[in-house]
Amino acid sequence: MTKNISKLKLACIIIYALPAMPLAALTLPLYILVPTFYSETLGLSLAAVGTALLCVRIIDAINDPLIGYGADKLRTGFGRRRTFFAISLPVTAFAAFMIFWPPIDATIWYLGFWGAVLSFGYTACLIPFYAWGAEMAGDYEKRTTITGWREALTLIGTLIAIALPFAIGTDNAGEFHGLALLGVVIALALPILGALTIWKVPEPREYTKQAVSFADGFRHLQNNKPFLRLITAFFVNGLANGIPATLFLYFVSDYLGTPEMRGPLLFLYFLCGVLGVPLATFIAKRTSKHRAWGYGMLAATLIFAFTPLLSQGDVVAFAVICALTGLLVGFDLSLPASIQADVIDIDTAASGEQRSGTYFAAWSLSTKLSLALAVGFAFPLLGLFGFQPETNNEQSSLALDALAIIYAWVPAILKLGAVALVWNFPLNAEIQRELRDKIENP
């Protein structure tokens, strides 16, 4: 990832990417560990916890477009990306601390309130952070380098989120538990690393020529055909990734019969994802970003197709699948975000306003919708075949077969659809250079 980048510029890119680690470290536990901790350890009703977190998701969906629009319109002498990012840091850090280290008598209202604050702070932090990265460079290849470093550090943050809570356990609310440890780490690391980014990374140059109203901006977004094509592919691929993510724990526990391997296999998957980012960057520089992403999705489809052929106890074979598909998740993380920066250029050239925040808000909303739909699709479909996720009883062979097929073959079909959308994507390095010339030299 260092070719054709000066040492100074590379250092700037790495410093920019550092906050991705604590931001990623709070994401995975929020979806996986927090519901279990508040229900099992604190004794809150599982239904109440689910309702509270659903309300937080609804608030989150409203936050995205509003924050994206606000992040584009806010202009101060300190910089519109840096200002929004700086304001959000203490809010996000403190809310994460409160959620991950609650008092032993925390109520459902406590979870709902601090969950909503965290949702707002996280979105207000992430959207300007991603927009900042998209605007740091106008070069087709350098954008991949920026997103590559950011997503590699995102995966490292995810590994930290997996490891820390289990280091000292999460089953004793009256003591300093693993989730509290993670909360302290995030509360300290996010403001420190964020402040370093604000201090050392300059505000990107803005190429706005005229302000665009909300209605006109929405029309420009609708007319940006490459963006619509890209976000559709991203949504379909996100759904393809979300289904096995939702069912991973059940597949390892019920289908393979090795619940003790859930943590190690999950850690292996994300560890290989870190290694996959430079591989994705390497291939993209020798082909194109969209074609490299297509290769990655095709390879993941082929590898995943063997999963339902496994039998109970085939942990080594599944570990190989986890390692290889983990390697390819680096393609899913680093390349689409880089292409997104390119399709924003189409809007900037057409509308006259640089609206990266609005586009990344749409991107964020698409991610959340795909994850929500994955849960809403996978569990009811499994239920039709008699799979009972809440029971410790032995599952029927029909239910286990359905679990394997929904876990692997349904996502494989979805990925092929995403490949079809991006394979001949109408935006390459040459066209992007022409767009940048129009933006920078009107």
Coordinates of C-alpha atoms in Angstrom, one line a residue:
M1 CA 0.0 0.0 0.0
T2 CA 3.0 2.3 0.1
K3 CA 3.9 2.5 -3.6
N4 CA 4.0 6.0 -5.1
I5 CA 3.2 7.7 -1.7
S6 CA 5.8 9.8 0.0
K7 CA 6.7 9.0 3.6
L8 CA 5.1 12.3 4.7
K9 CA 1.9 11.6 2.9
L10 CA 1.8 8.0 4.0
A11 CA 2.2 9.2 7.6
C12 CA -0.7 11.6 7.1
I13 CA -2.9 8.8 5.8
I14 CA -2.1 6.5 8.7
I15 CA -2.8 9.3 11.3
Y16 CA -6.1 10.0 9.5
A17 CA -7.1 6.3 9.8
L18 CA -6.2 5.8 13.5
P19 CA -9.7 6.7 14.9
A20 CA -11.1 3.8 12.8
M21 CA -9.8 1.4 15.5
P22 CA -11.9 2.6 18.5
L23 CA -14.9 3.3 16.2
A24 CA -14.8 -0.3 15.0
A25 CA -14.2 -1.6 18.5
L26 CA -17.6 -0.2 19.7
T27 CA -19.6 -1.5 16.8
L28 CA -19.4 -5.3 17.1
P29 CA -20.1 -5.4 20.9
L30 CA -23.0 -3.1 20.5
Y31 CA -24.7 -5.6 18.2
I32 CA -23.6 -8.8 19.8
L33 CA -22.4 -8.4 23.4
V34 CA -24.6 -5.6 24.7
P35 CA -28.0 -7.4 24.3
T36 CA -26.7 -10.5 26.0
F37 CA -25.0 -8.5 28.8
Y38 CA -28.1 -6.4 29.6
S39 CA -30.5 -9.4 29.5
E40 CA -28.4 -12.2 31.0
T41 CA -26.0 -10.4 33.4
L42 CA -28.2 -7.4 34.4
G43 CA -31.4 -9.4 34.3
L44 CA -33.4 -7.2 32.0
S45 CA -36.2 -8.7 29.9
L46 CA -34.9 -9.9 26.5
A47 CA -38.0 -8.5 24.9
A48 CA -37.5 -5.1 26.5
V49 CA -33.8 -5.0 25.5
G50 CA -34.8 -5.9 21.9
T51 CA -37.4 -3.2 21.9
A52 CA -35.0 -0.6 23.2
L53 CA -32.4 -1.4 20.7
L54 CA -35.0 -1.4 17.9
C55 CA -35.9 2.1 18.9
V56 CA -32.3 3.1 18.8
R57 CA -32.0 1.7 15.2
I58 CA -35.0 3.8 14.2
I59 CA -33.4 6.9 15.6
D60 CA -30.2 5.9 13.9
A61 CA -32.0 5.8 10.5
I62 CA -33.3 9.3 11.0
N63 CA -29.9 10.5 12.1
D64 CA -28.0 9.5 9.0
P65 CA -29.6 11.9 6.3
L66 CA -29.8 14.8 8.8
I67 CA -26.2 14.5 9.9
G68 CA -25.0 13.9 6.3
Y69 CA -26.8 17.1 5.2
G70 CA -25.6 19.1 8.2
A71 CA -22.0 17.9 7.8
D72 CA -22.0 19.3 4.2
K73 CA -23.6 22.6 5.1
L74 CA -21.6 23.4 8.2
R75 CA -18.7 25.8 7.4
T76 CA -16.3 27.2 10.0
G77 CA -12.8 28.5 9.9
F78 CA -11.7 25.3 11.6
G79 CA -13.0 23.2 8.7
R80 CA -16.4 21.6 8.1
R81 CA -15.1 18.0 8.4
R82 CA -12.8 18.6 11.3
T83 CA -15.4 20.7 13.2
F84 CA -18.2 18.1 13.0
F85 CA -15.8 15.3 13.8
A86 CA -14.3 17.1 16.8
I87 CA -17.7 17.9 18.3
S88 CA -18.8 14.3 18.1
L89 CA -15.7 12.7 19.7
P90 CA -16.5 13.4 23.4
V91 CA -20.2 12.6 23.0
T92 CA -19.4 9.2 21.3
A93 CA -16.6 8.3 23.8
F94 CA -18.7 9.1 26.9
A95 CA -21.8 7.3 25.6
A96 CA -19.8 4.2 24.8
F97 CA -18.4 4.2 28.3
M98 CA -21.9 4.5 29.8
I99 CA -23.3 1.7 27.6
F100 CA -20.4 -0.7 28.2
W101 CA -20.0 -0.1 31.9
P102 CA -23.6 0.4 33.3
P103 CA -24.4 0.4 37.0
I104 CA -25.6 -2.9 38.3
D105 CA -29.2 -1.5 38.7
A106 CA -29.4 -0.1 35.2
T107 CA -32.9 -0.1 33.8
I108 CA -34.2 -0.4 30.2
W109 CA -34.6 3.4 30.2
Y110 CA -30.8 3.7 30.9
L111 CA -30.1 1.4 27.9
G112 CA -32.5 3.3 25.6
F113 CA -31.2 6.8 26.6
W114 CA -27.5 6.1 26.3
G115 CA -28.0 3.9 23.2
A116 CA -29.7 6.8 21.5
V117 CA -26.9 9.2 22.5
L118 CA -24.3 6.7 21.3
S119 CA -26.2 6.3 18.1
F120 CA -26.2 10.0 17.4
G121 CA -22.5 10.5 18.4
Y122 CA -21.3 7.5 16.4
T123 CA -23.1 8.7 13.2
A124 CA -22.0 12.3 13.7
C125 CA -18.4 11.0 14.1
L126 CA -18.4 8.5 11.2
I127 CA -20.0 10.4 8.4
P128 CA -17.6 13.4 8.5
F129 CA -14.7 11.0 9.1
Y130 CA -15.5 9.1 5.9
A131 CA -16.2 12.2 3.9
W132 CA -12.9 13.6 5.1
G133 CA -11.1 10.5 3.7
A134 CA -12.9 10.7 0.4
E135 CA -11.8 14.3 0.0
M136 CA -8.2 13.9 1.0
A137 CA -7.2 13.0 -2.5
G138 CA -8.6 13.3 -6.0
D139 CA -6.4 10.5 -7.4
Y140 CA -8.1 7.3 -8.4
E141 CA -5.4 5.0 -6.9
K142 CA -4.5 7.1 -3.9
R143 CA -8.1 6.9 -2.7
T144 CA -7.8 3.1 -2.6
T145 CA -4.7 3.5 -0.4
I146 CA -6.5 5.8 2.0
T147 CA -9.5 3.5 2.3
G148 CA -7.2 0.5 2.5
W149 CA -5.4 1.8 5.6
R150 CA -8.6 3.0 7.2
E151 CA -10.3 -0.4 6.7
A152 CA -7.3 -2.3 7.8
L153 CA -7.3 -0.4 11.1
T154 CA -11.1 -1.0 11.3
L155 CA -10.5 -4.7 11.2
I156 CA -7.8 -4.4 13.9
G157 CA -10.3 -2.5 16.0
T158 CA -12.8 -5.3 15.5
L159 CA -10.2 -7.9 16.6
I160 CA -9.7 -5.8 19.8
A161 CA -13.4 -5.8 20.3
I162 CA -13.5 -9.6 20.1
A163 CA -10.5 -10.2 22.4
L164 CA -10.9 -7.7 25.2
P165 CA -14.3 -8.6 26.6
F166 CA -13.4 -12.3 26.8
A167 CA -10.1 -11.6 28.4
I168 CA -11.6 -11.1 31.9
G169 CA -15.2 -12.3 31.1
T170 CA -18.6 -10.5 30.9
D171 CA -20.7 -12.4 33.4
N172 CA -20.2 -10.4 36.6
A173 CA -21.8 -6.9 36.6
G174 CA -20.6 -6.2 40.2
E175 CA -17.0 -6.4 39.2
F176 CA -14.7 -4.8 36.5
H177 CA -15.9 -7.0 33.6
G178 CA -14.6 -7.4 30.1
L179 CA -17.3 -5.1 28.5
A180 CA -16.3 -2.4 31.0
L181 CA -12.6 -2.8 30.0
L182 CA -13.6 -2.3 26.4
G183 CA -15.6 0.8 27.3
V184 CA -12.7 2.3 29.1
V185 CA -10.3 1.6 26.2
I186 CA -12.7 3.3 23.7
A187 CA -13.4 6.2 26.0
L188 CA -9.7 6.9 26.2
A189 CA -8.6 5.9 22.7
L190 CA -11.2 7.7 20.6
P191 CA -10.6 11.3 21.9
I192 CA -6.9 10.8 21.9
L193 CA -6.6 9.3 18.4
G194 CA -9.3 11.7 17.1
A195 CA -7.4 14.7 18.5
L196 CA -4.2 13.5 16.8
T197 CA -6.1 13.2 13.5
I198 CA -7.5 16.7 13.9
W199 CA -4.1 18.1 14.8
K200 CA -2.0 16.5 12.1
V201 CA -4.3 16.0 9.2
P202 CA -5.3 19.1 7.3
E203 CA -8.8 19.9 6.3
P204 CA -9.3 18.8 2.7
R205 CA -9.8 21.5 0.1
E206 CA -13.4 22.1 -0.8
Y207 CA -14.4 22.4 -4.4
T208 CA -17.9 23.8 -3.9
K209 CA -18.8 26.4 -6.5
Q210 CA -22.4 27.0 -5.5
A211 CA -24.8 25.9 -2.7
V212 CA -27.5 23.3 -3.7
S213 CA -30.9 23.1 -2.0
F214 CA -32.1 19.9 -0.3
A215 CA -34.5 19.2 -3.2
D216 CA -32.0 19.9 -5.9
G217 CA -29.4 17.9 -4.1
F218 CA -31.8 14.9 -4.0
R219 CA -32.5 15.2 -7.7
H220 CA -28.7 15.2 -8.4
L221 CA -28.4 12.1 -6.3
Q222 CA -31.2 10.4 -8.2
N223 CA -29.6 11.3 -11.5
N224 CA -26.2 9.9 -10.5
K225 CA -26.7 6.5 -12.2
P226 CA -23.2 5.1 -11.2
F227 CA -23.9 5.9 -7.6
L228 CA -27.3 4.2 -7.7
R229 CA -25.8 1.2 -9.3
L230 CA -23.0 1.1 -6.8
I231 CA -25.2 1.4 -3.7
T232 CA -27.5 -1.3 -5.1
A233 CA -24.5 -3.6 -5.5
F234 CA -23.3 -2.6 -2.0
F235 CA -26.7 -3.3 -0.5
V236 CA -27.0 -6.7 -2.2
N237 CA -23.5 -7.7 -1.1
G238 CA -24.1 -6.3 2.4
L239 CA -27.2 -8.6 2.6
A240 CA -25.0 -11.5 1.4
N241 CA -22.5 -10.8 4.1
G242 CA -25.1 -10.0 6.8
I243 CA -26.9 -13.4 6.5
P244 CA -23.9 -15.5 7.4
A245 CA -22.8 -12.9 10.0
T246 CA -26.3 -13.3 11.7
L247 CA -26.1 -17.1 11.5
F248 CA -22.4 -17.7 12.3
L249 CA -22.8 -18.5 15.9
Y250 CA -25.6 -21.0 15.2
F251 CA -23.7 -22.6 12.4
V252 CA -20.6 -23.3 14.5
S253 CA -22.7 -24.4 17.6
D254 CA -25.5 -26.4 16.0
Y255 CA -24.3 -27.5 12.6
L256 CA -20.6 -28.1 13.4
G257 CA -21.3 -29.0 17.0
T258 CA -18.4 -27.0 18.4
P259 CA -19.7 -24.0 20.3
E260 CA -16.3 -23.5 22.0
M261 CA -14.8 -22.6 18.6
R262 CA -17.0 -19.6 17.9
G263 CA -14.6 -17.0 19.3
P264 CA -11.4 -18.4 17.7
L265 CA -13.0 -18.9 14.3
L266 CA -14.5 -15.3 14.4
F267 CA -11.0 -14.0 15.4
L268 CA -9.4 -15.9 12.6
Y269 CA -11.9 -14.5 10.1
F270 CA -11.2 -10.8 10.9
L271 CA -7.5 -11.4 11.3
C272 CA -7.3 -12.7 7.7
G273 CA -9.4 -9.7 6.7
V274 CA -6.6 -7.4 7.7
L275 CA -4.3 -9.3 5.4
G276 CA -6.9 -9.1 2.6
V277 CA -6.8 -5.3 2.4
P278 CA -3.3 -5.0 0.8
L279 CA -4.2 -7.8 -1.5
A280 CA -7.3 -6.0 -2.7
T281 CA -5.2 -2.8 -3.2
F282 CA -2.6 -4.7 -5.2
I283 CA -5.1 -6.3 -7.5
A284 CA -7.1 -3.0 -7.9
K285 CA -4.0 -1.2 -9.1
R286 CA -3.4 -3.8 -11.8
T287 CA -7.0 -4.0 -13.0
S288 CA -9.6 -1.5 -11.7
K289 CA -11.3 -1.1 -8.4
H290 CA -14.7 -2.4 -9.6
R291 CA -13.2 -5.4 -11.4
A292 CA -11.0 -6.3 -8.4
W293 CA -14.1 -6.1 -6.1
G294 CA -15.8 -8.4 -8.6
Y295 CA -13.0 -10.9 -8.4
G296 CA -13.1 -10.9 -4.7
M297 CA -16.9 -11.6 -4.6
L298 CA -16.6 -14.4 -7.2
A299 CA -13.8 -16.0 -5.2
A300 CA -15.8 -15.7 -1.9
T301 CA -18.9 -17.3 -3.7
L302 CA -16.8 -20.2 -4.9
I303 CA -15.3 -20.9 -1.5
F304 CA -18.5 -20.5 0.4
A305 CA -20.3 -22.9 -1.9
F306 CA -18.4 -25.8 -0.2
T307 CA -19.7 -24.9 3.3
P308 CA -23.0 -27.0 3.3
L309 CA -20.9 -30.1 2.3
L310 CA -19.2 -30.0 5.7
S311 CA -20.3 -32.4 8.5
Q312 CA -20.4 -32.2 12.3
G313 CA -16.9 -31.7 13.7
D314 CA -15.3 -30.5 10.4
V315 CA -13.7 -27.6 12.3
V316 CA -10.4 -27.6 10.4
A317 CA -12.1 -27.4 7.0
F318 CA -14.4 -24.7 8.2
A319 CA -11.4 -22.8 9.6
V320 CA -9.9 -22.8 6.1
I321 CA -13.1 -21.4 4.7
C322 CA -13.1 -18.7 7.4
A323 CA -9.5 -17.8 6.6
L324 CA -10.1 -17.6 2.9
T325 CA -13.4 -15.7 3.0
G326 CA -11.9 -13.5 5.7
L327 CA -9.1 -12.6 3.3
L328 CA -11.7 -11.6 0.8
V329 CA -13.7 -9.5 3.2
G330 CA -10.8 -7.0 2.9
F331 CA -12.0 -6.5 -0.7
D332 CA -15.6 -5.7 0.5
L333 CA -14.3 -3.2 3.0
S334 CA -11.6 -1.2 1.1
L335 CA -12.7 -1.1 -2.5
P336 CA -16.4 0.0 -2.5
A337 CA -15.6 2.9 -0.2
S338 CA -12.9 4.0 -2.7
I339 CA -15.3 3.7 -5.6
Q340 CA -17.8 5.7 -3.6
A341 CA -15.4 8.7 -3.5
D342 CA -15.2 8.5 -7.3
V343 CA -19.0 8.5 -7.9
I344 CA -19.2 11.6 -5.6
D345 CA -17.1 13.4 -8.2
I346 CA -19.9 12.9 -10.7
D347 CA -22.3 14.8 -8.4
T348 CA -19.7 17.5 -7.6
A349 CA -19.1 18.1 -11.3
A350 CA -22.8 18.3 -12.0
S351 CA -24.2 20.1 -9.0
G352 CA -21.3 22.4 -8.2
E353 CA -21.3 21.5 -4.5
Q354 CA -19.1 18.9 -2.8
R355 CA -21.6 16.8 -0.8
S356 CA -19.6 13.8 0.4
G357 CA -21.4 13.8 3.8
T358 CA -24.8 13.3 2.1
Y359 CA -23.4 10.4 0.0
F360 CA -21.8 8.7 3.0
A361 CA -25.0 9.1 4.9
A362 CA -26.8 7.2 2.2
W363 CA -24.0 4.6 2.3
S364 CA -24.4 4.2 6.1
L365 CA -28.2 3.9 5.8
S366 CA -27.8 1.2 3.2
T367 CA -25.4 -0.8 5.4
K368 CA -27.8 -0.6 8.4
L369 CA -30.8 -1.6 6.2
S370 CA -28.9 -4.6 4.7
L371 CA -28.0 -5.9 8.2
A372 CA -31.6 -5.4 9.5
L373 CA -33.0 -7.2 6.5
A374 CA -30.5 -10.1 6.9
V375 CA -31.9 -10.7 10.4
G376 CA -35.5 -10.2 9.3
F377 CA -35.0 -12.7 6.4
A378 CA -32.8 -15.4 8.0
F379 CA -34.6 -16.1 11.2
P380 CA -38.2 -16.4 9.9
L381 CA -36.9 -18.6 7.0
L382 CA -35.1 -20.9 9.4
G383 CA -38.2 -21.1 11.5
L384 CA -40.2 -22.5 8.6
F385 CA -37.8 -25.5 8.6
G386 CA -38.2 -26.0 12.4
F387 CA -34.9 -24.4 13.6
Q388 CA -35.3 -23.2 17.2
P389 CA -32.4 -20.8 18.0
E390 CA -33.6 -20.3 21.6
T391 CA -33.4 -24.0 22.6
N392 CA -30.6 -26.2 23.7
N393 CA -32.3 -29.3 22.3
E394 CA -30.9 -31.2 19.3
Q395 CA -32.0 -29.7 16.0
S396 CA -33.7 -31.9 13.3
S397 CA -31.7 -32.8 10.2
L398 CA -34.0 -30.7 8.0
A399 CA -33.4 -27.7 10.2
L400 CA -29.6 -28.2 10.1
D401 CA -29.7 -28.6 6.3
A402 CA -31.7 -25.4 6.0
L403 CA -29.3 -23.6 8.3
A404 CA -26.3 -24.6 6.1
I405 CA -28.1 -23.6 2.8
I406 CA -29.3 -20.3 4.1
Y407 CA -25.9 -19.6 5.7
A408 CA -23.9 -20.3 2.5
W409 CA -25.8 -20.8 -0.7
V410 CA -28.3 -18.0 -0.4
P411 CA -25.5 -15.4 0.2
A412 CA -23.6 -17.0 -2.8
I413 CA -26.5 -16.3 -5.1
L414 CA -26.8 -12.7 -3.8
K415 CA -23.1 -12.1 -4.4
L416 CA -23.4 -13.2 -8.0
G417 CA -26.1 -10.5 -8.4
A418 CA -23.7 -7.9 -6.9
V419 CA -20.9 -9.1 -9.3
A420 CA -23.2 -8.6 -12.3
L421 CA -23.8 -5.0 -11.1
V422 CA -20.2 -4.0 -10.8
W423 CA -18.4 -6.1 -13.4
N424 CA -18.7 -3.5 -16.2
F425 CA -19.1 -0.5 -13.9
P426 CA -19.1 2.7 -16.0
L427 CA -16.4 4.6 -14.1
N428 CA -12.7 3.9 -14.5
A429 CA -9.5 5.8 -13.8
E430 CA -9.6 7.7 -17.1
I431 CA -13.2 8.9 -16.7
Q432 CA -12.5 9.8 -13.1
R433 CA -9.4 11.9 -14.1
E434 CA -11.6 13.8 -16.5
L435 CA -14.1 14.5 -13.7
R436 CA -11.4 15.8 -11.4
D437 CA -10.1 18.0 -14.2
K438 CA -13.6 19.5 -14.5
I439 CA -13.9 20.0 -10.8
E440 CA -10.5 21.4 -10.1
N441 CA -10.1 23.4 -13.3
P442 CA -13.6 24.7 -14.3

